[in-house]
Amino acid sequence: MNIPQSSFPRVIIIGGGFGGIALAKKLAKKDVQVVLLDKHNYHNFQPLLYQVSTGGLEPDSIAYPIRKVLQGYPNFYFRLAEVLEVDTSMRRLQTNIGEIQYDYLVVATGSRTNFFGNKNIAEKGMAMKTIPQSLNLRSLILENFEQALLTDDLHERDALMNFVIVGGGPTGVELAGALAEIKKGILPKDYPDLDTRRAQINLVQGGSRILPAMSAVASTKAERFLERLGVNVWKGIRVTDYDGKLVSTNTDTSFEACTLVWAAGVQAVCLDGLDSKDFLCRGNRLRVNEFHQVDGFEEIFAIGDVAQMESEPYPHGHPMMAQPAIQQGQNLGENLVRMIEGKDLKPFIYRDKGSMATVGRNKAVVDLPRFKFQGVFAWFVWMFVHLYFLIGFRNRVVVFINWVYNYIRFDREARLIIRPFKKQYQVNGKDKVTI
Ligand SMILES: Cc1cc2nc3c(=O)[nH]c(=O)nc-3n(C[C@H](O)[C@H](O)[C@H](O)COP(=O)(O)OP(=O)(O)OC[C@H]3O[C@@H](n4cnc5c(N)ncnc54)[C@H](O)[C@@H]3O)c2cc1C
């Protein structure tokens, strides 16, 4: 990998997400050699992926080059590499660009979409976890409207304009709100020769309320905001199958829709060699102690979505969100330096700063530890927080200008089919393909 030997211990971080970047920043100018490996050369700000999928933002405004984050840090090396296996006995990694030894290893590989073993949904449904997936979804949404214009079959036209979003967490709620705004503000102008009032946005939630991780008042308000926008909120039903057009559920309800977005679960990305039943928990997370050390290892750590730190307030680990990942990265950064200096380690204590979700163009729900509020003010808070945590000054400016422009003009100008997405669906038993 062309990385020089150093007198400093080598810390390898796998993953330049929220956790990995926070850790790398903490290790800047410390007496360690840091090697950051990621299969992408950019950090992906996942909370705004739904805006890429719905043409509100270009992908380059929510992605940031990892090399730029590390610019000016001595003893830092980034390699664009996918880690394939960990050899814990030899302290060595196998990657798609070669092998590398570590003194300390930090796994910060995040999570991926969990289809819970449903192959049909995995094949025919859409995930929204990465930038390429969001671009696929953006293309598919736009292609379906183009296709809807061309067909004479009313059933097919409806199916092309129907959306089923599975999962009533923040991702599902935010996507449903954005699609509803598109239906209201953009489709009638873009497609005057299509009856876009027939487009349906269905949000399907298995549990008894949407936003189950937030307060009851946030759930109720978010549902009311969505319904006012014209979203059909279905609660207490589970999607069981999808053939590319027909969405089946565990009840008599079914939907004809050429777009199904699966936002109903994630599982940690675990690596070969670090997949022992001794420390692998539900959802593939790695069980760690309060110092982020993976069970049974002193020199291997896990942070973020991939780590499960069980404690009294969090018996199943911390929520798979950006804040725990950032705070864990910062804590581990301090602890690694302390460990190398032979000092006592500081146990991790999570400071819950709250959670929030936006619904449509000017409403949000916010749960802070001491206050809960909803509506337009909550939306301003949501905007400020997202701009604050977005990496890169340019990205903040571009996103802010886009938001102001979209708000004033009721527009989303990134509705471009740059890279067409081909998807099969069935009409009267015959296979068809989107444009
Ligand atoms: C659509 C969506 C919306 C979200 N909204 C919110 C929100 O509003 N608020 C919130 O707090 N959280 C939100 N989250 C969750 C949040 O993004 C994650 O909890 C957070 O990104 C976890 O950080 P992480 O560092 O553990 O992993 P990630 O940020 O996922 O980073 C993991 C990194 O590891 C790399 N990687 C993985 N495997 C390998 C490998 N084998 N080799 C090399 N590199 C590898 C990946 O390329 C990636 O860069 C959202 C997530 C999604 C998908």
Coordinates of C-alpha atoms and ligand atoms in Angstrom, one line a residue:
M1 CA 0.0 0.0 0.0
N2 CA 3.1 2.2 -0.1
I3 CA 2.8 3.4 3.5
P4 CA 6.1 3.9 5.3
Q5 CA 7.0 2.2 8.5
S6 CA 7.0 4.6 11.4
S7 CA 8.3 4.7 15.0
F8 CA 4.7 5.6 16.0
P9 CA 2.1 2.9 16.5
R10 CA -0.2 2.4 13.5
V11 CA -3.9 2.9 13.9
I12 CA -6.0 1.7 11.1
I13 CA -9.6 3.0 10.8
I14 CA -11.9 1.2 8.5
G15 CA -14.6 3.6 7.3
G16 CA -14.7 7.4 6.8
G17 CA -18.2 7.9 8.0
F18 CA -19.3 9.9 11.0
G19 CA -17.4 7.8 13.5
G20 CA -14.2 7.3 11.5
I21 CA -13.9 11.0 10.6
A22 CA -14.5 12.1 14.2
L23 CA -11.9 9.7 15.4
A24 CA -9.4 10.8 12.7
K25 CA -9.8 14.4 13.7
K26 CA -9.1 13.6 17.3
L27 CA -5.9 11.8 16.4
A28 CA -4.5 14.8 14.4
K29 CA -1.1 15.9 15.5
K30 CA -0.8 13.0 18.0
D31 CA 2.1 10.5 18.1
V32 CA 0.4 7.9 16.0
Q33 CA 0.4 6.9 12.4
V34 CA -3.2 6.9 11.1
V35 CA -4.3 4.9 8.1
L36 CA -7.9 5.5 7.0
L37 CA -9.3 3.0 4.5
D38 CA -12.7 3.4 2.8
K39 CA -14.2 1.9 -0.3
H40 CA -15.4 5.4 -1.3
N41 CA -13.2 8.5 -1.5
Y42 CA -15.9 10.6 0.1
H43 CA -17.8 11.0 3.3
N44 CA -21.5 10.6 2.7
F45 CA -23.9 12.8 4.8
Q46 CA -26.7 10.2 4.9
P47 CA -29.3 12.3 6.6
L48 CA -29.8 14.3 3.4
L49 CA -29.8 11.4 1.0
Y50 CA -33.6 11.7 0.6
Q51 CA -33.1 15.2 -0.9
V52 CA -30.8 13.7 -3.5
S53 CA -33.4 11.1 -4.3
T54 CA -36.1 13.7 -4.8
G55 CA -34.0 16.2 -6.8
G56 CA -33.7 18.8 -4.0
L57 CA -29.9 18.6 -3.9
E58 CA -27.1 17.4 -6.1
P59 CA -25.1 14.5 -4.7
D60 CA -21.8 16.5 -4.5
S61 CA -23.3 18.9 -2.0
I62 CA -23.8 16.1 0.6
A63 CA -20.5 14.2 -0.2
Y64 CA -17.1 15.5 0.9
P65 CA -13.6 14.2 -0.2
I66 CA -12.0 12.2 2.7
R67 CA -8.5 13.4 1.5
K68 CA -9.6 17.0 2.1
V69 CA -10.7 16.3 5.7
L70 CA -7.3 14.9 6.4
Q71 CA -5.3 17.6 4.5
G72 CA -2.5 19.0 6.6
Y73 CA -2.6 16.2 9.2
P74 CA 1.0 14.8 9.6
N75 CA 1.3 11.0 9.8
F76 CA -2.1 10.5 8.0
Y77 CA -2.6 8.2 5.1
F78 CA -5.8 7.5 3.2
R79 CA -6.2 4.6 0.8
L80 CA -9.2 3.9 -1.4
A81 CA -9.7 0.3 -0.4
E82 CA -12.3 -2.2 0.5
V83 CA -11.4 -4.3 3.5
L84 CA -12.2 -8.0 2.8
E85 CA -10.9 -9.8 5.9
V86 CA -9.3 -9.3 9.3
D87 CA -6.6 -11.7 10.4
T88 CA -6.8 -11.1 14.1
S89 CA -4.0 -13.5 15.0
M90 CA -1.5 -11.8 12.7
R91 CA -2.9 -8.3 13.2
R92 CA -3.3 -8.0 9.4
L93 CA -6.0 -6.8 7.0
Q94 CA -6.7 -8.2 3.5
T95 CA -8.0 -5.6 1.2
N96 CA -8.7 -5.4 -2.5
I97 CA -5.4 -3.4 -2.9
G98 CA -3.2 -5.7 -0.8
E99 CA -2.4 -6.5 2.8
I100 CA -1.5 -4.2 5.7
Q101 CA -0.5 -4.7 9.4
Y102 CA -2.0 -2.8 12.3
D103 CA -1.1 -2.1 15.9
Y104 CA -4.6 -0.9 16.6
L105 CA -7.7 -1.5 14.5
V106 CA -10.9 0.5 14.6
V107 CA -13.9 -0.9 12.7
A108 CA -16.2 2.0 11.7
T109 CA -17.9 0.3 8.7
G110 CA -21.5 1.5 9.5
S111 CA -24.5 -0.4 8.3
R112 CA -26.4 -1.5 5.2
T113 CA -30.0 -2.0 4.3
N114 CA -31.6 -5.0 5.9
F115 CA -34.2 -6.7 3.8
F116 CA -34.7 -9.4 6.5
G117 CA -34.0 -12.2 4.0
N118 CA -36.8 -11.2 1.6
K119 CA -35.1 -11.8 -1.8
N120 CA -37.9 -10.3 -3.9
I121 CA -37.9 -7.1 -2.1
A122 CA -34.1 -6.9 -2.1
E123 CA -34.2 -7.4 -5.9
K124 CA -37.1 -5.3 -7.0
G125 CA -37.3 -2.7 -4.2
M126 CA -35.1 0.4 -3.8
A127 CA -32.7 1.0 -1.0
M128 CA -31.5 4.5 0.0
K129 CA -28.2 4.1 2.0
T130 CA -25.6 5.3 -0.5
I131 CA -25.3 8.1 -3.0
P132 CA -25.5 5.7 -6.1
Q133 CA -28.7 4.2 -4.6
S134 CA -30.2 7.6 -4.2
L135 CA -29.3 8.5 -7.7
N136 CA -31.0 5.3 -8.9
L137 CA -34.1 6.2 -7.0
R138 CA -34.1 9.8 -8.4
S139 CA -33.8 8.4 -12.0
L140 CA -36.5 5.8 -11.4
I141 CA -39.0 8.3 -10.0
L142 CA -38.5 10.6 -13.0
E143 CA -38.5 7.7 -15.5
N144 CA -41.7 6.4 -14.1
F145 CA -43.5 9.7 -14.8
E146 CA -42.0 9.8 -18.3
Q147 CA -43.4 6.3 -18.8
A148 CA -46.7 7.2 -17.3
L149 CA -47.2 9.8 -20.1
L150 CA -46.7 7.2 -22.7
T151 CA -49.0 4.4 -21.6
D152 CA -52.7 4.1 -22.5
D153 CA -53.2 1.4 -19.8
L154 CA -54.8 3.2 -16.8
H155 CA -53.7 0.6 -14.3
E156 CA -50.2 0.8 -15.5
R157 CA -50.2 4.6 -15.4
D158 CA -51.5 4.5 -11.8
A159 CA -48.8 2.0 -10.8
L160 CA -46.1 4.1 -12.4
M161 CA -47.3 7.1 -10.3
N162 CA -47.7 5.2 -7.1
F163 CA -45.1 5.0 -4.4
V164 CA -44.8 2.7 -1.4
I165 CA -42.3 3.7 1.2
V166 CA -41.8 0.9 3.8
G167 CA -40.7 2.1 7.2
G168 CA -42.1 5.0 9.2
G169 CA -38.8 6.1 10.8
P170 CA -37.2 9.5 10.0
T171 CA -36.0 8.3 6.5
G172 CA -39.5 7.1 5.4
V173 CA -41.2 10.1 6.9
E174 CA -38.8 12.6 5.3
L175 CA -39.0 10.9 1.9
A176 CA -42.8 10.7 1.9
G177 CA -43.0 14.4 2.8
A178 CA -40.6 15.3 0.0
L179 CA -42.5 13.2 -2.6
A180 CA -45.8 14.8 -1.5
E181 CA -44.3 18.3 -2.1
I182 CA -43.2 17.2 -5.6
K183 CA -46.7 15.9 -6.3
K184 CA -48.2 19.2 -5.2
G185 CA -45.7 21.8 -6.5
I186 CA -43.8 20.3 -9.4
L187 CA -45.7 17.5 -11.2
P188 CA -48.7 19.6 -12.4
K189 CA -46.2 22.1 -14.0
D190 CA -43.8 19.5 -15.4
Y191 CA -46.5 17.2 -16.7
P192 CA -49.6 19.3 -17.6
D193 CA -50.8 16.5 -19.9
L194 CA -50.8 13.9 -17.1
D195 CA -53.4 13.7 -14.4
T196 CA -50.8 13.8 -11.6
R197 CA -53.5 14.1 -8.9
R198 CA -53.8 10.3 -9.2
A199 CA -50.2 9.9 -7.9
Q200 CA -50.3 8.2 -4.5
I201 CA -47.7 8.3 -1.8
N202 CA -48.1 5.5 0.7
L203 CA -46.1 5.2 3.9
V204 CA -46.3 1.8 5.4
Q205 CA -45.3 1.3 9.0
G206 CA -45.4 -2.1 10.8
G207 CA -45.8 -0.7 14.3
S208 CA -48.6 1.3 15.8
R209 CA -47.1 4.7 15.2
I210 CA -44.6 6.4 12.9
L211 CA -41.3 7.8 14.3
P212 CA -41.4 5.1 17.0
A213 CA -38.1 6.3 18.5
M214 CA -39.4 9.8 19.1
S215 CA -42.0 11.1 21.5
A216 CA -45.7 10.3 21.1
V217 CA -46.4 13.9 20.4
A218 CA -43.8 14.0 17.6
S219 CA -45.4 10.9 16.0
T220 CA -48.9 12.3 16.2
K221 CA -47.9 15.7 14.8
A222 CA -45.7 14.2 12.0
E223 CA -48.6 12.0 11.0
R224 CA -50.9 15.0 10.9
F225 CA -48.4 17.0 8.8
L226 CA -48.1 14.0 6.3
E227 CA -51.8 13.6 6.0
R228 CA -52.2 17.3 5.3
L229 CA -49.7 16.9 2.5
G230 CA -51.8 14.0 1.1
V231 CA -49.7 11.1 2.1
N232 CA -51.5 7.9 3.0
V233 CA -50.1 6.6 6.3
W234 CA -50.7 2.9 6.9
K235 CA -49.9 1.7 10.4
G236 CA -49.9 -1.8 11.8
I237 CA -49.3 -3.6 8.5
R238 CA -46.2 -5.3 7.2
V239 CA -45.1 -5.5 3.6
T240 CA -44.4 -9.2 2.9
D241 CA -43.6 -9.4 -0.9
Y242 CA -43.1 -7.4 -4.0
D243 CA -42.9 -8.6 -7.6
G244 CA -41.9 -5.2 -9.1
K245 CA -45.5 -4.0 -9.4
L246 CA -47.7 -5.6 -6.7
V247 CA -46.9 -4.9 -3.1
S248 CA -48.3 -7.6 -0.8
T249 CA -48.8 -7.2 2.9
N250 CA -49.7 -9.4 5.8
T251 CA -53.3 -8.1 5.6
D252 CA -55.9 -7.8 2.7
T253 CA -54.4 -4.5 1.7
S254 CA -52.1 -4.5 -1.3
F255 CA -50.7 -1.8 -3.6
E256 CA -49.9 -1.6 -7.3
A257 CA -46.7 0.5 -7.4
C258 CA -43.7 0.5 -9.7
T259 CA -41.6 2.1 -6.9
L260 CA -41.1 0.5 -3.5
V261 CA -38.6 2.1 -1.2
W262 CA -37.4 -0.1 1.6
A263 CA -36.5 2.1 4.7
A264 CA -37.5 -0.5 7.2
G265 CA -34.2 -1.6 8.7
V266 CA -30.4 -1.7 8.6
Q267 CA -27.8 -4.2 9.7
A268 CA -24.2 -3.6 10.6
V269 CA -21.5 -4.2 8.0
C270 CA -19.4 -6.9 9.6
L271 CA -16.1 -8.2 8.1
D272 CA -14.8 -11.7 7.6
G273 CA -12.5 -12.8 10.4
L274 CA -14.5 -10.6 12.8
D275 CA -17.7 -12.5 12.7
S276 CA -17.4 -14.9 15.6
K277 CA -20.6 -15.7 17.5
D278 CA -18.7 -14.8 20.7
F279 CA -19.1 -11.1 20.0
L280 CA -21.6 -10.8 17.1
C281 CA -25.0 -9.5 18.3
R282 CA -28.4 -9.0 16.7
G283 CA -28.1 -7.1 13.4
N284 CA -24.5 -8.1 13.0
R285 CA -23.2 -5.5 15.5
L286 CA -20.0 -6.2 17.3
R287 CA -20.3 -6.3 21.1
V288 CA -17.9 -3.8 22.7
N289 CA -17.1 -2.7 26.2
E290 CA -17.3 0.9 27.5
F291 CA -13.9 1.6 26.0
H292 CA -15.1 0.5 22.5
Q293 CA -12.9 -2.7 22.6
V294 CA -14.5 -5.7 20.8
D295 CA -15.1 -8.5 23.2
G296 CA -11.9 -10.5 23.7
F297 CA -9.5 -8.0 22.1
E298 CA -7.4 -5.2 23.5
E299 CA -6.3 -3.7 20.2
I300 CA -9.5 -4.0 18.2
F301 CA -12.2 -1.4 18.6
A302 CA -15.6 -0.7 17.0
I303 CA -17.6 2.5 16.9
G304 CA -20.8 3.8 15.3
D305 CA -23.5 1.7 13.7
V306 CA -21.4 -1.4 13.8
A307 CA -20.8 -1.3 17.6
Q308 CA -23.1 -2.5 20.2
M309 CA -22.2 -1.1 23.6
E310 CA -24.7 -2.5 26.1
S311 CA -25.5 -0.5 29.2
E312 CA -28.4 0.0 31.5
P313 CA -30.0 2.9 29.6
Y314 CA -29.2 1.2 26.3
P315 CA -29.5 -2.6 26.7
H316 CA -29.4 -3.1 22.9
G317 CA -26.6 -0.6 22.3
H318 CA -26.9 3.1 21.2
P319 CA -29.2 4.1 18.5
M320 CA -27.8 3.7 15.0
M321 CA -27.5 7.5 14.4
A322 CA -24.8 10.0 13.6
Q323 CA -24.5 11.5 17.2
P324 CA -23.5 8.2 18.9
A325 CA -21.0 7.5 16.1
I326 CA -19.4 11.0 16.4
Q327 CA -19.2 10.9 20.2
Q328 CA -17.8 7.4 20.2
G329 CA -15.1 8.4 17.6
Q330 CA -14.2 11.4 19.8
N331 CA -14.0 9.3 23.0
L332 CA -12.0 6.6 21.3
G333 CA -9.5 9.2 19.9
E334 CA -8.8 10.4 23.4
N335 CA -8.6 6.9 24.8
L336 CA -6.2 5.7 22.2
V337 CA -3.8 8.4 23.1
R338 CA -4.2 7.7 26.8
M339 CA -3.7 3.9 26.1
I340 CA -0.4 4.6 24.2
E341 CA 0.7 6.9 27.0
G342 CA -0.1 4.2 29.6
K343 CA -2.9 6.3 31.2
D344 CA -6.3 5.1 32.5
L345 CA -9.1 5.0 29.9
K346 CA -12.3 7.0 30.1
P347 CA -15.5 5.0 29.8
F348 CA -17.9 6.2 27.1
I349 CA -21.0 8.1 28.2
Y350 CA -23.5 9.0 25.5
R351 CA -25.0 12.5 25.7
D352 CA -28.3 12.3 23.9
K353 CA -28.8 15.6 22.2
G354 CA -32.2 14.7 20.8
S355 CA -33.7 13.7 17.5
M356 CA -35.6 15.3 14.7
A357 CA -37.3 14.7 11.4
T358 CA -38.6 17.1 8.8
V359 CA -42.0 16.7 7.1
G360 CA -42.3 18.5 3.8
R361 CA -40.9 22.0 2.9
N362 CA -41.5 23.9 6.2
K363 CA -42.5 21.5 9.0
A364 CA -40.5 19.4 11.4
V365 CA -40.7 17.6 14.7
V366 CA -37.9 18.0 17.2
D367 CA -37.4 16.2 20.5
L368 CA -34.7 17.7 22.6
P369 CA -33.9 16.3 26.1
R370 CA -35.8 19.2 27.8
F371 CA -38.1 20.5 25.1
K372 CA -40.3 19.1 22.4
F373 CA -41.7 21.2 19.6
Q374 CA -43.1 20.9 16.2
G375 CA -44.0 23.0 13.2
V376 CA -42.2 25.9 11.4
F377 CA -39.8 26.8 14.2
A378 CA -38.8 23.1 14.5
W379 CA -38.0 23.2 10.7
F380 CA -35.6 26.1 11.2
V381 CA -33.9 24.2 14.0
W382 CA -33.7 21.1 11.7
M383 CA -32.1 23.2 8.9
F384 CA -29.6 24.8 11.2
V385 CA -28.5 21.5 12.8
H386 CA -28.1 19.8 9.4
L387 CA -26.1 22.7 8.0
Y388 CA -23.9 22.7 11.1
F389 CA -23.1 19.0 10.9
L390 CA -22.6 19.0 7.1
I391 CA -18.9 18.7 6.4
G392 CA -17.3 21.4 4.3
F393 CA -17.9 25.2 4.0
R394 CA -18.8 24.9 0.3
N395 CA -21.4 22.2 0.9
R396 CA -23.0 24.3 3.6
V397 CA -23.3 27.3 1.4
V398 CA -24.5 25.3 -1.6
V399 CA -27.1 23.4 0.5
F400 CA -28.3 26.6 2.1
I401 CA -28.7 28.5 -1.2
N402 CA -30.5 25.4 -2.7
W403 CA -32.9 25.3 0.3
V404 CA -33.7 29.0 0.1
Y405 CA -34.2 28.8 -3.7
N406 CA -36.4 25.7 -3.5
Y407 CA -38.4 27.3 -0.7
I408 CA -39.0 30.5 -2.5
R409 CA -39.6 29.0 -6.0
F410 CA -41.3 25.8 -4.7
D411 CA -38.9 24.0 -6.9
R412 CA -36.3 21.1 -7.1
E413 CA -34.1 21.7 -10.0
A414 CA -31.9 18.6 -9.7
R415 CA -34.7 16.5 -11.2
L416 CA -32.3 15.1 -13.8
I417 CA -32.0 11.6 -15.3
I418 CA -28.2 11.6 -15.6
R419 CA -27.7 7.9 -15.2
P420 CA -30.9 6.0 -16.3
F421 CA -31.9 3.2 -14.0
K422 CA -33.4 0.2 -15.6
K423 CA -36.1 -1.7 -13.7
Q424 CA -38.4 -4.5 -14.7
Y425 CA -42.0 -4.5 -13.9
Q426 CA -45.0 -6.5 -15.2
V427 CA -48.1 -5.3 -17.1
N428 CA -50.8 -8.0 -17.8
G429 CA -48.2 -10.7 -17.1
K430 CA -45.6 -9.3 -19.6
D431 CA -42.3 -7.9 -18.6
K432 CA -41.7 -4.2 -19.2
V433 CA -38.6 -2.1 -18.5
T434 CA -38.5 1.5 -17.5
I435 CA -36.8 3.8 -20.0
Ligands
LIG1 C1 -31.3 7.7 4.6 C2 -30.6 7.9 5.9 C3 -31.0 9.0 6.7 C4 -30.5 9.1 8.0 N1 -30.9 10.2 8.8 C5 -30.3 10.4 10.0 C6 -30.6 11.5 10.8 O1 -31.4 12.3 10.4 N2 -30.0 11.6 12.0 C7 -29.0 10.8 12.4 O2 -28.5 11.0 13.5 N3 -28.7 9.7 11.7 C8 -29.3 9.4 10.5 N4 -29.0 8.3 9.8 C9 -28.1 7.4 10.3 C10 -26.6 7.8 10.2 O3 -26.3 8.2 8.9 C11 -25.7 6.6 10.7 O4 -26.1 6.2 11.9 C12 -24.2 7.1 10.6 O5 -23.9 7.3 9.3 C13 -23.4 6.0 11.2 O6 -22.0 6.4 11.2 P1 -20.9 5.4 11.0 O7 -19.6 6.1 11.1 O8 -21.1 4.2 12.0 O9 -21.0 4.7 9.6 P2 -21.2 5.4 8.2 O10 -21.4 6.9 8.3 O11 -22.2 4.6 7.4 O12 -19.8 5.2 7.5 C14 -19.3 3.9 7.2 C15 -18.1 4.0 6.2 O13 -17.5 2.7 6.1 C16 -17.2 2.5 4.8 N5 -17.0 1.0 4.6 C17 -18.0 0.1 4.9 N6 -17.5 -1.2 4.7 C18 -16.2 -1.0 4.3 C19 -15.2 -1.9 3.9 N7 -15.4 -3.2 3.9 N8 -14.0 -1.4 3.5 C20 -13.8 -0.1 3.4 N9 -14.8 0.8 3.8 C21 -15.9 0.4 4.2 C22 -18.3 3.1 4.0 O14 -18.0 3.4 2.6 C23 -18.6 4.3 4.8 O15 -17.9 5.4 4.3 C24 -29.5 8.2 8.5 C25 -29.1 7.1 7.7 C26 -29.7 7.0 6.4 C27 -29.3 5.8 5.5

